Coordinates of C-alpha atoms in Angstrom, one line a residue:
Chain F
X1 CA 12.9 6.1 18.6
X2 CA 11.6 7.0 22.0
X3 CA 7.9 7.4 22.6
X4 CA 8.7 10.2 25.1
X5 CA 10.6 12.3 22.4
X6 CA 7.6 12.3 20.2
X7 CA 4.7 12.2 22.7
X8 CA 5.4 15.0 25.3
X9 CA 3.0 15.0 28.2
X10 CA 1.6 18.4 26.9
X11 CA 0.8 16.8 23.6
X12 CA -1.0 13.9 25.3
X13 CA -3.0 16.5 27.4
X14 CA -4.2 18.3 24.3
X15 CA -5.0 15.0 22.7
X16 CA -7.1 13.8 25.7
X17 CA -8.7 17.1 26.3
X18 CA -8.6 19.2 23.1
X19 CA -9.2 22.9 23.3
X20 CA -11.6 24.7 20.9
X21 CA -12.9 21.5 19.4
X22 CA -16.3 22.2 17.9
X23 CA -18.3 21.0 14.9
X24 CA -19.6 24.5 14.1
X25 CA -18.9 28.2 14.9
X26 CA -21.5 31.0 15.2
X27 CA -20.6 33.9 12.8
X28 CA -18.0 31.7 11.0
X29 CA -16.2 33.6 8.3
X30 CA -14.4 30.7 6.7
X31 CA -14.6 26.9 6.9
X32 CA -11.8 24.8 5.4
X33 CA -11.4 21.0 5.3
X34 CA -8.0 19.5 5.1
X35 CA -7.0 15.9 4.9
X36 CA -3.8 13.9 5.0
X37 CA -4.6 10.8 3.0
X38 CA -1.5 8.9 4.0
X39 CA -2.7 8.8 7.7
X40 CA -6.4 9.3 7.3
X41 CA -6.2 12.5 9.3
X42 CA -9.2 14.8 8.6
X43 CA -9.6 18.3 9.8
X44 CA -12.4 20.9 9.7
X45 CA -11.2 24.3 10.7
X46 CA -13.5 27.3 11.2
X47 CA -12.5 30.9 11.9
X48 CA -14.4 34.0 12.9
X49 CA -12.8 37.3 12.1
X50 CA -13.5 40.7 13.8
X51 CA -11.6 43.9 13.0
X52 CA -8.7 42.1 11.3
X53 CA -8.2 39.7 14.2
X54 CA -9.0 36.0 14.7
X55 CA -11.9 36.3 17.0
X56 CA -12.4 32.5 17.2
X57 CA -10.6 29.4 15.9
X58 CA -12.2 26.0 16.3
X59 CA -11.4 22.6 14.8
X60 CA -13.0 19.3 14.4
X61 CA -11.9 16.0 12.9
X62 CA -10.3 12.7 13.4
X63 CA -6.8 11.5 13.1
X64 CA -3.7 10.6 15.1
X65 CA -2.9 12.2 18.4
X66 CA -0.2 14.4 16.9
X67 CA -2.6 16.0 14.4
X68 CA -5.4 16.5 16.9
X69 CA -3.2 17.8 19.7
X70 CA -1.3 20.1 17.4
X71 CA -4.5 21.7 16.1
X72 CA -5.7 22.1 19.7
X73 CA -2.5 23.9 20.7
X74 CA -2.7 26.0 17.5
X75 CA -6.1 27.3 18.4
X76 CA -4.8 28.5 21.8
X77 CA -1.8 30.2 20.2
X78 CA -3.6 32.0 17.5
X79 CA -7.0 33.1 18.8
X80 CA -7.0 36.9 19.2
X81 CA -4.1 37.5 16.9
X82 CA -4.1 39.8 13.9
X83 CA -4.5 37.7 10.7
X84 CA -1.0 38.7 9.4
X85 CA 0.5 37.9 12.8
X86 CA -1.2 34.5 12.9
X87 CA 0.2 33.7 9.4
X88 CA 3.6 34.7 10.6
X89 CA 3.3 32.4 13.6
X90 CA 2.1 29.5 11.3
X91 CA 5.2 30.0 9.2
X92 CA 7.4 29.9 12.4
X93 CA 5.8 26.6 13.3
X94 CA 6.3 25.2 9.8
X95 CA 10.0 26.1 10.0
X96 CA 10.2 24.5 13.4
X97 CA 8.9 21.3 11.9
X98 CA 11.7 21.5 9.4
X99 CA 14.3 21.8 12.1
X100 CA 14.7 25.6 12.0
X101 CA 14.0 28.0 14.9
X102 CA 11.5 28.7 16.2
X103 CA 12.0 32.5 16.4
X104 CA 8.8 33.0 18.4
X105 CA 8.9 30.2 21.0
X106 CA 6.8 32.1 23.6
X107 CA 4.1 33.0 21.1
X108 CA 3.8 29.3 20.0
X109 CA 2.6 28.5 23.5
X110 CA 2.1 24.7 23.9
X111 CA 3.0 24.4 20.2
X112 CA 6.6 24.4 21.3
X113 CA 6.1 20.9 22.7
X114 CA 6.0 19.7 19.1
X115 CA 9.7 20.5 18.5
X116 CA 10.6 16.8 18.8
X117 CA 8.2 15.9 15.9
X118 CA 10.8 17.3 13.5
X119 CA 12.8 14.2 14.2
X120 CA 10.0 12.0 12.8
X121 CA 9.6 13.0 9.2
X122 CA 6.5 10.9 8.6
X123 CA 4.7 12.7 11.5
X124 CA 5.6 16.2 10.4
X125 CA 2.5 16.4 8.2
X126 CA 0.4 15.4 11.1
X127 CA 1.6 18.2 13.3
X128 CA 1.3 20.7 10.4
X129 CA -2.2 19.8 9.4
X130 CA -4.0 22.3 11.8
X131 CA -1.5 25.1 11.1
X132 CA -1.7 24.7 7.4
X133 CA -5.5 24.6 7.6
X134 CA -5.3 27.9 9.6
X135 CA -3.0 29.5 7.0
X136 CA -5.4 28.4 4.2
X137 CA -8.4 29.7 6.1
X138 CA -6.8 33.1 6.5
X139 CA -5.7 33.2 2.9
X140 CA -9.2 32.1 1.8
X141 CA -10.7 34.9 3.9
X142 CA -8.3 37.4 2.3
X143 CA -9.4 36.3 -1.1
X144 CA -13.0 37.0 -0.1
X145 CA -14.1 33.4 -0.2
X146 CA -15.6 31.4 2.6
X147 CA -14.8 27.7 2.0
X148 CA -11.9 25.7 0.7
X149 CA -10.9 22.0 0.7
X150 CA -7.3 20.8 0.5
X151 CA -5.9 17.3 0.4
X152 CA -2.3 17.1 1.4
X153 CA -0.4 14.6 -0.7
X154 CA 2.8 13.0 0.4
Chain H
X1 CA 8.0 -31.0 5.6
X2 CA 7.1 -28.3 8.1
X3 CA 9.2 -25.1 7.9
X4 CA 12.2 -24.8 10.2
X5 CA 11.8 -21.2 11.1
X6 CA 15.1 -20.9 12.9
X7 CA 16.9 -22.2 9.8
X8 CA 14.9 -19.8 7.5
X9 CA 15.7 -16.9 9.8
X10 CA 19.4 -17.5 9.5
X11 CA 19.2 -16.4 5.8
X12 CA 18.0 -12.9 6.7
X13 CA 20.8 -10.7 8.0
X14 CA 18.5 -7.9 9.0
X15 CA 16.8 -10.2 11.6
X16 CA 19.9 -9.9 13.7
X17 CA 19.3 -6.2 14.1
X18 CA 18.2 -4.7 17.4
X19 CA 16.2 -1.5 17.4
X20 CA 16.8 0.5 20.6
X21 CA 17.6 -2.7 22.4
X22 CA 14.5 -4.5 21.1
X23 CA 14.6 -7.6 18.9
X24 CA 13.4 -6.7 15.4
X25 CA 10.0 -8.2 14.9
X26 CA 9.1 -7.8 11.2
X27 CA 5.4 -8.1 10.6
X28 CA 5.1 -6.0 7.5
X29 CA 5.7 -8.5 4.7
X30 CA 2.5 -7.7 3.0
X31 CA 4.2 -4.3 2.2
X32 CA 7.5 -5.8 1.4
X33 CA 9.3 -9.0 2.3
X34 CA 12.8 -9.3 3.7
X35 CA 15.6 -10.4 1.4
X36 CA 17.5 -13.6 2.0
X37 CA 21.3 -14.1 1.5
X38 CA 20.9 -16.2 -1.7
X39 CA 19.0 -13.4 -3.4
X40 CA 21.7 -10.9 -2.4
X41 CA 24.4 -13.3 -3.7
X42 CA 22.7 -13.8 -7.0
X43 CA 22.5 -10.0 -7.7
X44 CA 26.0 -9.5 -6.4
X45 CA 27.3 -12.3 -8.7
X46 CA 25.7 -10.7 -11.8
X47 CA 27.3 -7.3 -11.1
X48 CA 30.7 -8.8 -10.2
X49 CA 30.9 -11.6 -12.7
X50 CA 28.5 -11.3 -15.7
X51 CA 27.8 -7.6 -15.9
X52 CA 26.7 -6.8 -19.4
X53 CA 23.5 -6.1 -21.3
X54 CA 21.0 -8.8 -22.4
X55 CA 20.0 -9.9 -25.9
X56 CA 22.1 -9.6 -29.1
X57 CA 25.5 -9.6 -27.4
X58 CA 27.7 -12.3 -29.0
X59 CA 30.3 -12.6 -26.3
X60 CA 30.1 -14.9 -23.2
X61 CA 29.2 -12.2 -20.6
X62 CA 26.3 -11.1 -22.6
X63 CA 25.2 -14.7 -23.1
X64 CA 25.3 -15.2 -19.3
X65 CA 23.3 -12.0 -18.7
X66 CA 20.7 -13.1 -21.2
X67 CA 20.5 -16.6 -19.7
X68 CA 20.0 -15.0 -16.2
X69 CA 17.2 -12.8 -17.5
X70 CA 15.5 -15.3 -19.7
X71 CA 16.0 -18.0 -17.1
X72 CA 14.1 -15.9 -14.7
X73 CA 11.2 -15.8 -17.1
X74 CA 11.2 -19.6 -17.2
X75 CA 11.5 -19.9 -13.5
X76 CA 8.6 -17.6 -12.9
X77 CA 6.5 -19.4 -15.4
X78 CA 7.1 -22.7 -13.7
X79 CA 6.5 -21.2 -10.3
X80 CA 3.1 -19.9 -11.3
X81 CA 2.3 -22.8 -13.7
X82 CA 2.1 -20.5 -16.7
X83 CA 3.4 -20.3 -20.3
X84 CA 6.8 -18.5 -20.4
X85 CA 5.8 -16.8 -23.6
X86 CA 3.2 -14.9 -21.6
X87 CA 5.6 -13.6 -18.9
X88 CA 6.2 -9.9 -19.3
X89 CA 8.6 -8.4 -16.8
X90 CA 7.6 -5.0 -15.3
X91 CA 8.9 -2.9 -12.5
X92 CA 6.1 -4.0 -10.1
X93 CA 2.5 -5.3 -10.0
X94 CA 1.2 -1.8 -10.5
X95 CA 2.9 -1.5 -13.8
X96 CA 1.6 -4.9 -14.8
X97 CA -2.0 -3.8 -14.1
X98 CA -1.4 -0.6 -16.1
X99 CA 0.0 -2.6 -19.0
X100 CA -3.4 -4.4 -19.2
X101 CA -5.3 -1.2 -18.8
X102 CA -3.4 0.6 -21.5
X103 CA -2.7 -2.4 -23.8
X104 CA -6.0 -4.1 -23.6
X105 CA -8.9 -2.2 -22.0
X106 CA -8.2 1.1 -23.7
X107 CA -7.6 -0.6 -27.1
X108 CA -10.6 -3.0 -27.1
X109 CA -13.4 -1.8 -24.8
X110 CA -16.1 0.8 -25.7
X111 CA -19.3 2.3 -24.4
X112 CA -21.3 -1.0 -24.7
X113 CA -18.8 -2.8 -22.4
X114 CA -18.8 -3.2 -18.6
X115 CA -15.7 -3.5 -16.4
X116 CA -16.2 -5.6 -13.3
X117 CA -14.2 -4.8 -10.2
X118 CA -14.5 -5.2 -6.4
X119 CA -14.6 -2.8 -3.4
X120 CA -11.6 -4.5 -1.9
X121 CA -9.1 -3.7 -4.7
X122 CA -5.7 -2.1 -4.0
X123 CA -5.5 1.2 -5.9
X124 CA -3.1 -0.5 -8.3
X125 CA -5.8 -2.8 -9.6
X126 CA -8.5 -0.2 -9.4
X127 CA -7.3 3.2 -10.7
X128 CA -5.8 2.0 -14.0
X129 CA -9.1 0.4 -14.9
X130 CA -11.4 3.2 -13.7
X131 CA -9.3 5.6 -15.8
X132 CA -9.4 3.2 -18.8
X133 CA -13.1 2.7 -18.4
X134 CA -13.7 6.4 -18.3
X135 CA -11.5 7.0 -21.3
X136 CA -13.5 4.5 -23.5
X137 CA -16.9 5.3 -22.0
X138 CA -17.4 1.8 -20.4
X139 CA -19.5 1.3 -17.3
X140 CA -17.8 0.0 -14.1
X141 CA -19.5 -2.3 -11.5
X142 CA -18.2 -3.3 -8.2
X143 CA -18.7 -6.6 -6.3
X144 CA -19.5 -5.7 -2.6
X145 CA -18.4 -7.5 0.6
X146 CA -20.3 -10.0 2.7
X147 CA -20.5 -9.4 6.4
X148 CA -17.3 -11.4 7.0
X149 CA -15.2 -9.7 4.4
X150 CA -15.6 -12.0 1.4
X151 CA -16.8 -11.1 -2.1
X152 CA -20.5 -11.3 -2.3
X153 CA -20.9 -13.7 -5.2
X154 CA -24.7 -13.6 -5.2
X155 CA -24.5 -9.9 -6.0
X156 CA -21.7 -10.7 -8.5
X157 CA -24.1 -13.0 -10.3
X158 CA -26.6 -10.1 -10.6
X159 CA -23.9 -7.8 -11.9
X160 CA -23.0 -10.3 -14.6
X161 CA -26.6 -11.2 -15.5
X162 CA -26.9 -8.9 -18.6
X163 CA -23.8 -10.4 -20.2
X164 CA -22.2 -7.0 -20.7
X165 CA -19.1 -7.6 -18.5
X166 CA -16.3 -8.0 -21.0
X167 CA -13.4 -7.3 -18.6
X168 CA -12.8 -8.0 -15.0
X169 CA -10.0 -6.9 -12.6
X170 CA -10.1 -8.8 -9.3
X171 CA -7.7 -9.3 -6.4
X172 CA -6.7 -12.8 -5.5
X173 CA -5.8 -12.1 -1.8
X174 CA -6.8 -8.8 -0.2
X175 CA -3.9 -6.9 1.3
X176 CA -6.1 -5.5 4.0
X177 CA -8.7 -8.2 4.9
X178 CA -6.5 -11.2 4.0
X179 CA -9.5 -12.7 2.2
X180 CA -8.5 -15.4 -0.4
X181 CA -11.0 -14.9 -3.2
X182 CA -12.3 -17.9 -5.1
X183 CA -10.9 -16.6 -8.4
X184 CA -11.4 -19.8 -10.3
X185 CA -15.1 -19.9 -9.5
X186 CA -15.6 -16.1 -10.1
X187 CA -13.8 -16.5 -13.5
X188 CA -16.2 -19.3 -14.4
X189 CA -19.1 -17.2 -13.5
X190 CA -17.8 -14.3 -15.6
X191 CA -17.2 -16.6 -18.6
X192 CA -20.6 -18.3 -18.2
X193 CA -22.2 -14.8 -18.5
X194 CA -20.0 -13.8 -21.5
X195 CA -17.5 -16.3 -22.9
X196 CA -15.4 -13.5 -24.5
X197 CA -14.7 -11.7 -21.2
X198 CA -11.1 -11.2 -20.2
X199 CA -10.2 -11.7 -16.5
X200 CA -7.2 -10.0 -15.0
X201 CA -6.1 -10.8 -11.4
X202 CA -3.9 -8.9 -9.0
X203 CA -1.9 -11.7 -7.4
X204 CA 0.6 -9.5 -5.5
X205 CA -0.5 -10.8 -2.1
X206 CA -1.2 -14.4 -3.3
X207 CA 1.9 -15.5 -5.2
X208 CA 4.2 -15.1 -2.2
X209 CA 2.0 -17.2 0.2
X210 CA -0.1 -19.8 -1.7
X211 CA 0.5 -22.4 -4.3
X212 CA -0.7 -20.6 -7.5
X213 CA -1.5 -22.2 -10.8
X214 CA -2.4 -19.5 -13.3
X215 CA -3.5 -22.2 -15.6
X216 CA -5.9 -23.8 -13.1
X217 CA -7.3 -20.4 -12.1
X218 CA -8.3 -20.0 -15.8
X219 CA -7.6 -16.3 -15.8
X220 CA -6.2 -14.3 -18.7
X221 CA -3.6 -12.3 -16.9
X222 CA -2.1 -12.3 -13.4
X223 CA 0.0 -9.5 -11.9
X224 CA 2.8 -10.1 -9.4
X225 CA 5.6 -8.2 -7.8
X226 CA 9.0 -9.6 -6.8
X227 CA 9.6 -7.6 -3.6
X228 CA 6.8 -9.3 -1.7
X229 CA 8.2 -12.8 -2.4
X230 CA 11.8 -12.4 -1.2
X231 CA 13.1 -10.9 -4.5
X232 CA 14.4 -7.3 -4.8
X233 CA 12.4 -4.2 -5.5
X234 CA 12.2 -3.1 -9.1
X235 CA 10.9 -6.3 -10.7
X236 CA 7.4 -7.6 -11.2
X237 CA 5.5 -9.3 -14.0
X238 CA 2.4 -9.7 -15.9
X239 CA 1.8 -13.4 -16.4
X240 CA -0.7 -13.7 -19.2
X241 CA -2.0 -16.0 -21.9
X242 CA 0.2 -15.3 -24.9
X243 CA -3.0 -15.0 -27.0
X244 CA -4.0 -12.0 -24.8
X245 CA -0.6 -10.4 -25.2
X246 CA -1.0 -10.9 -29.0
X247 CA -4.1 -8.7 -28.9
X248 CA -2.6 -6.0 -26.7
X249 CA -1.1 -2.7 -28.0
X250 CA 2.4 -1.8 -26.9
X251 CA 2.5 0.4 -23.8
X252 CA 6.0 1.7 -23.8
X253 CA 8.0 1.8 -27.1
X254 CA 11.7 2.0 -27.8
X255 CA 14.6 -0.4 -28.0
X256 CA 14.2 -4.2 -27.7
X257 CA 10.5 -4.2 -28.3
X258 CA 10.6 -3.6 -32.0
X259 CA 11.2 -5.8 -35.1
X260 CA 11.9 -3.2 -37.6
X261 CA 12.1 0.6 -37.5
X262 CA 12.0 3.2 -40.3
X263 CA 12.1 6.9 -39.9
X264 CA 8.3 6.9 -40.3
X265 CA 7.3 3.9 -38.1
X266 CA 8.0 0.5 -36.6
X267 CA 6.8 -3.0 -36.4
X268 CA 6.7 -4.9 -33.1
X269 CA 8.7 -7.7 -31.7
X270 CA 7.0 -11.0 -30.7
X271 CA 5.4 -11.3 -27.3
X272 CA 6.4 -11.1 -24.5
X273 CA 9.4 -8.9 -25.7
X274 CA 6.9 -6.4 -27.4
X275 CA 6.1 -5.2 -23.9
X276 CA 9.7 -4.9 -22.5
X277 CA 11.1 -1.6 -24.0
X278 CA 14.7 -0.7 -23.2
X279 CA 17.3 -2.4 -21.0
X280 CA 15.5 -4.5 -18.4
X281 CA 16.2 -5.2 -14.7
X282 CA 18.9 -7.9 -15.1
X283 CA 20.3 -8.2 -11.5
X284 CA 16.7 -8.1 -10.2
X285 CA 15.7 -11.0 -12.5
X286 CA 18.7 -13.0 -11.2
X287 CA 17.4 -12.1 -7.7
X288 CA 13.9 -13.2 -8.6
X289 CA 15.2 -16.6 -9.7
X290 CA 17.0 -17.1 -6.5
X291 CA 13.9 -16.0 -4.5
X292 CA 11.8 -18.5 -6.4
X293 CA 14.4 -21.2 -5.6
X294 CA 14.3 -20.3 -1.9
X295 CA 10.4 -20.6 -1.9
X296 CA 10.4 -23.8 -3.9
X297 CA 13.0 -25.4 -1.5
X298 CA 10.6 -24.7 1.3
X299 CA 7.6 -25.7 -0.8
X300 CA 4.5 -23.5 -1.3
X301 CA 2.3 -26.0 0.5
X302 CA 4.5 -25.9 3.5
X303 CA 4.6 -22.1 3.4
X304 CA 0.8 -22.0 3.3
X305 CA 0.5 -24.5 6.2
X306 CA 3.0 -22.5 8.3
X307 CA 1.2 -19.2 7.7
X308 CA -2.2 -20.8 8.3
X309 CA -1.0 -22.0 11.7
X310 CA 0.7 -18.7 12.5
X311 CA -2.4 -16.7 11.5
X312 CA -4.6 -18.8 13.7
X313 CA -2.3 -18.1 16.6
X314 CA -2.2 -14.4 15.7
X315 CA -6.0 -14.1 15.5
X316 CA -6.3 -15.9 18.9
X317 CA -3.7 -13.6 20.4
X318 CA -5.4 -10.4 19.1
X319 CA -8.8 -11.7 20.4
X320 CA -7.4 -11.5 24.0
X321 CA -6.6 -7.8 23.7
X322 CA -9.5 -5.6 24.9
X323 CA -10.7 -3.1 22.3
X324 CA -9.2 -4.9 19.3
X325 CA -11.5 -5.4 16.4
X326 CA -10.3 -7.5 13.4
X327 CA -11.4 -6.7 9.9
X328 CA -11.6 -9.7 7.6
X329 CA -12.5 -13.4 7.8
X330 CA -11.7 -15.2 11.1
X331 CA -11.5 -18.6 9.3
X332 CA -7.9 -19.3 8.4
X333 CA -9.0 -21.6 5.6
X334 CA -10.2 -18.6 3.5
X335 CA -7.7 -16.0 4.6
X336 CA -4.0 -15.2 4.2
X337 CA -1.6 -13.9 6.8
X338 CA -2.3 -10.2 6.5
X339 CA -4.4 -9.2 9.5
X340 CA -5.9 -5.8 9.9
X341 CA -7.3 -4.5 13.1
X342 CA -8.3 -1.3 14.9
X343 CA -7.9 -0.6 18.5
X344 CA -10.9 1.1 20.0
X345 CA -10.4 4.8 20.4
X346 CA -6.7 4.8 19.5
X347 CA -5.7 6.1 16.1
X348 CA -3.7 3.5 14.1
X349 CA -0.8 5.9 13.6
X350 CA -0.3 6.0 17.3
X351 CA -0.6 2.3 17.7
X352 CA 2.0 1.9 14.9
X353 CA 4.4 4.4 16.6
X354 CA 4.2 2.5 19.9
X355 CA 4.8 -0.8 18.2
X356 CA 7.7 0.7 16.2
X357 CA 9.3 2.1 19.4
X358 CA 9.4 -1.5 20.6
X359 CA 11.0 -2.9 17.4
X360 CA 7.7 -4.3 16.1
X361 CA 7.2 -3.3 12.4
X362 CA 3.6 -3.1 11.3
X363 CA 1.9 -1.0 8.7
X364 CA -0.7 1.7 9.5
X365 CA -2.9 3.7 7.2
X366 CA -5.3 3.0 4.4
X367 CA -3.1 0.5 2.7
X368 CA -3.9 2.0 -0.8
X369 CA -7.5 0.8 -0.4
X370 CA -9.5 3.9 0.2
X371 CA -12.8 2.6 -1.2
X372 CA -12.4 -0.4 1.1
X373 CA -11.7 1.9 4.1
X374 CA -15.0 3.7 3.4
X375 CA -16.8 0.3 3.3
X376 CA -15.3 -0.6 6.6
X377 CA -16.1 2.9 7.9
X378 CA -12.6 3.5 9.2
X379 CA -10.0 6.0 8.1
X380 CA -7.1 3.6 8.6
X381 CA -6.2 0.3 10.2
X382 CA -3.1 -1.3 11.7
X383 CA -2.0 -4.4 9.8
X384 CA 0.3 -7.2 11.0
X385 CA 1.4 -9.5 8.1
X386 CA 3.6 -12.5 8.5
X387 CA 5.8 -14.6 6.3
X388 CA 8.1 -17.6 6.5
X389 CA 10.5 -16.0 9.0
X390 CA 7.8 -15.3 11.6
X391 CA 6.8 -17.6 14.4
X392 CA 4.9 -17.5 17.6
X393 CA 7.8 -15.8 19.4
X394 CA 6.7 -12.7 17.5
X395 CA 3.2 -12.6 18.9
X396 CA 4.1 -11.5 22.5
X397 CA 5.9 -8.3 21.5
X398 CA 3.0 -7.5 19.2
X399 CA 0.3 -8.0 21.8
X400 CA 2.4 -6.3 24.5
X401 CA 2.9 -3.3 22.2
X402 CA -0.8 -3.0 21.4
X403 CA -1.6 -3.2 25.2
X404 CA 1.0 -0.5 25.8
X405 CA -0.5 1.7 23.2
X406 CA -4.0 1.2 24.8
X407 CA -2.6 2.3 28.1
X408 CA -0.5 5.2 26.8
X409 CA -3.1 6.8 24.7
X410 CA -6.1 6.1 27.0
X411 CA -8.2 9.2 27.3

């Protein structure tokens, strides 16, 4: 495998200087904690909701560069979107990780740089961690709850 | 006689592979060893020449198959200096540990008993016993680590003081730290505190690398797996005192493990057959015999000496890389050849990916030791682990790969 196929420069940029990385969020609606025990990736994701839109999305955690960079790109791509629209985009990213699509490449923003991860099955979970945490956070909000913890098994 | 690594390497076809133009450097033998030609040939010969089921067949092929299978039992018993009547074949070490947890701990322990374990156990030697202890209401105590990654035997003495420890499950060689535990001494301490205590040992990382005498260790049962000692996947064993097996309840029931069956019930076959239900792994047993022969030809003392020397070089080489921190003892007299480390600020998965891209195969992650990871205050480590086919030529690609990861992922 080639390191450059996996680690696009955009990914390394997000890894080195993550966007919307914060340990707390004022006015947080939901906080979810997701982990990927195989790799030791840990992710705290917090969202603030206003008028049916994602008013703010922040993450914190530790893990490999792919998981952290993907979460960073995800926050950029989803902040400001309607909840349903963000869920739809998360599904588009998930399908991309399984070698399909994406059908909304422009909306994924820097998330599109993760296309190559689909060739590395063991790293797909890393790239998906932030997106799956977002999906869970939105669904948790829609259930009327405010916290949820999920461990992703292999 | 010292090991001739070049001659050893010629038995492993995969070592001729190149990965993206890089020479294959296999440093993941603690996860699984490579397989030499004689092991492949032994399995192939069974399937081509003696293919039939074991036990009860009265024609020559079935006798050959039975000889291969029962021969492996004897070979393994001799290899580990144990009684062949105490050798139960399982699919791996995990199943061997579960056999003890279900057959002994769940059948014989109760709320007055204490199970002794350690914080450095692989999940395979931890979870079956925590589950069993919970099921019978027994307490569990864990021996902690010293500063340099050994078991703290002073604390162990305190944990044993009230004489309530009636069962212990301890690892011989840590798959993460590399620590070689003084199992004989610990067993003595456990028996001094309670002479009825049963001691079970996870030997998965020891049997491939050290001369092991289960008799001299004085333990009641010892779990091994074939695929870490040149044998195929799919065969492991519980090597136990026959008297312990006699006291254990069957774990899996069905064919071959019974003496008589009625529509209402059954009586059990003698040990060890009582614990081997159904058609066993016959080709794998033939492969195990060939693997043991390969190891015995080299000699376990020579293997240990080779790995001790290699590990000393590996530790020295890693010490030259800025930002590398090694977890586990630095003294090669008390450690095996699995070396875990973290690279400051660079996640182990990324270190592993960089090494993999250069043909260097190492393991990254928690190595099925999450409680140990918590003790070490890391989420994961990178682990390089050597065997008889590694030599100092493998160190340069490893060190260069780590340095490349440090440069590539530097923030």
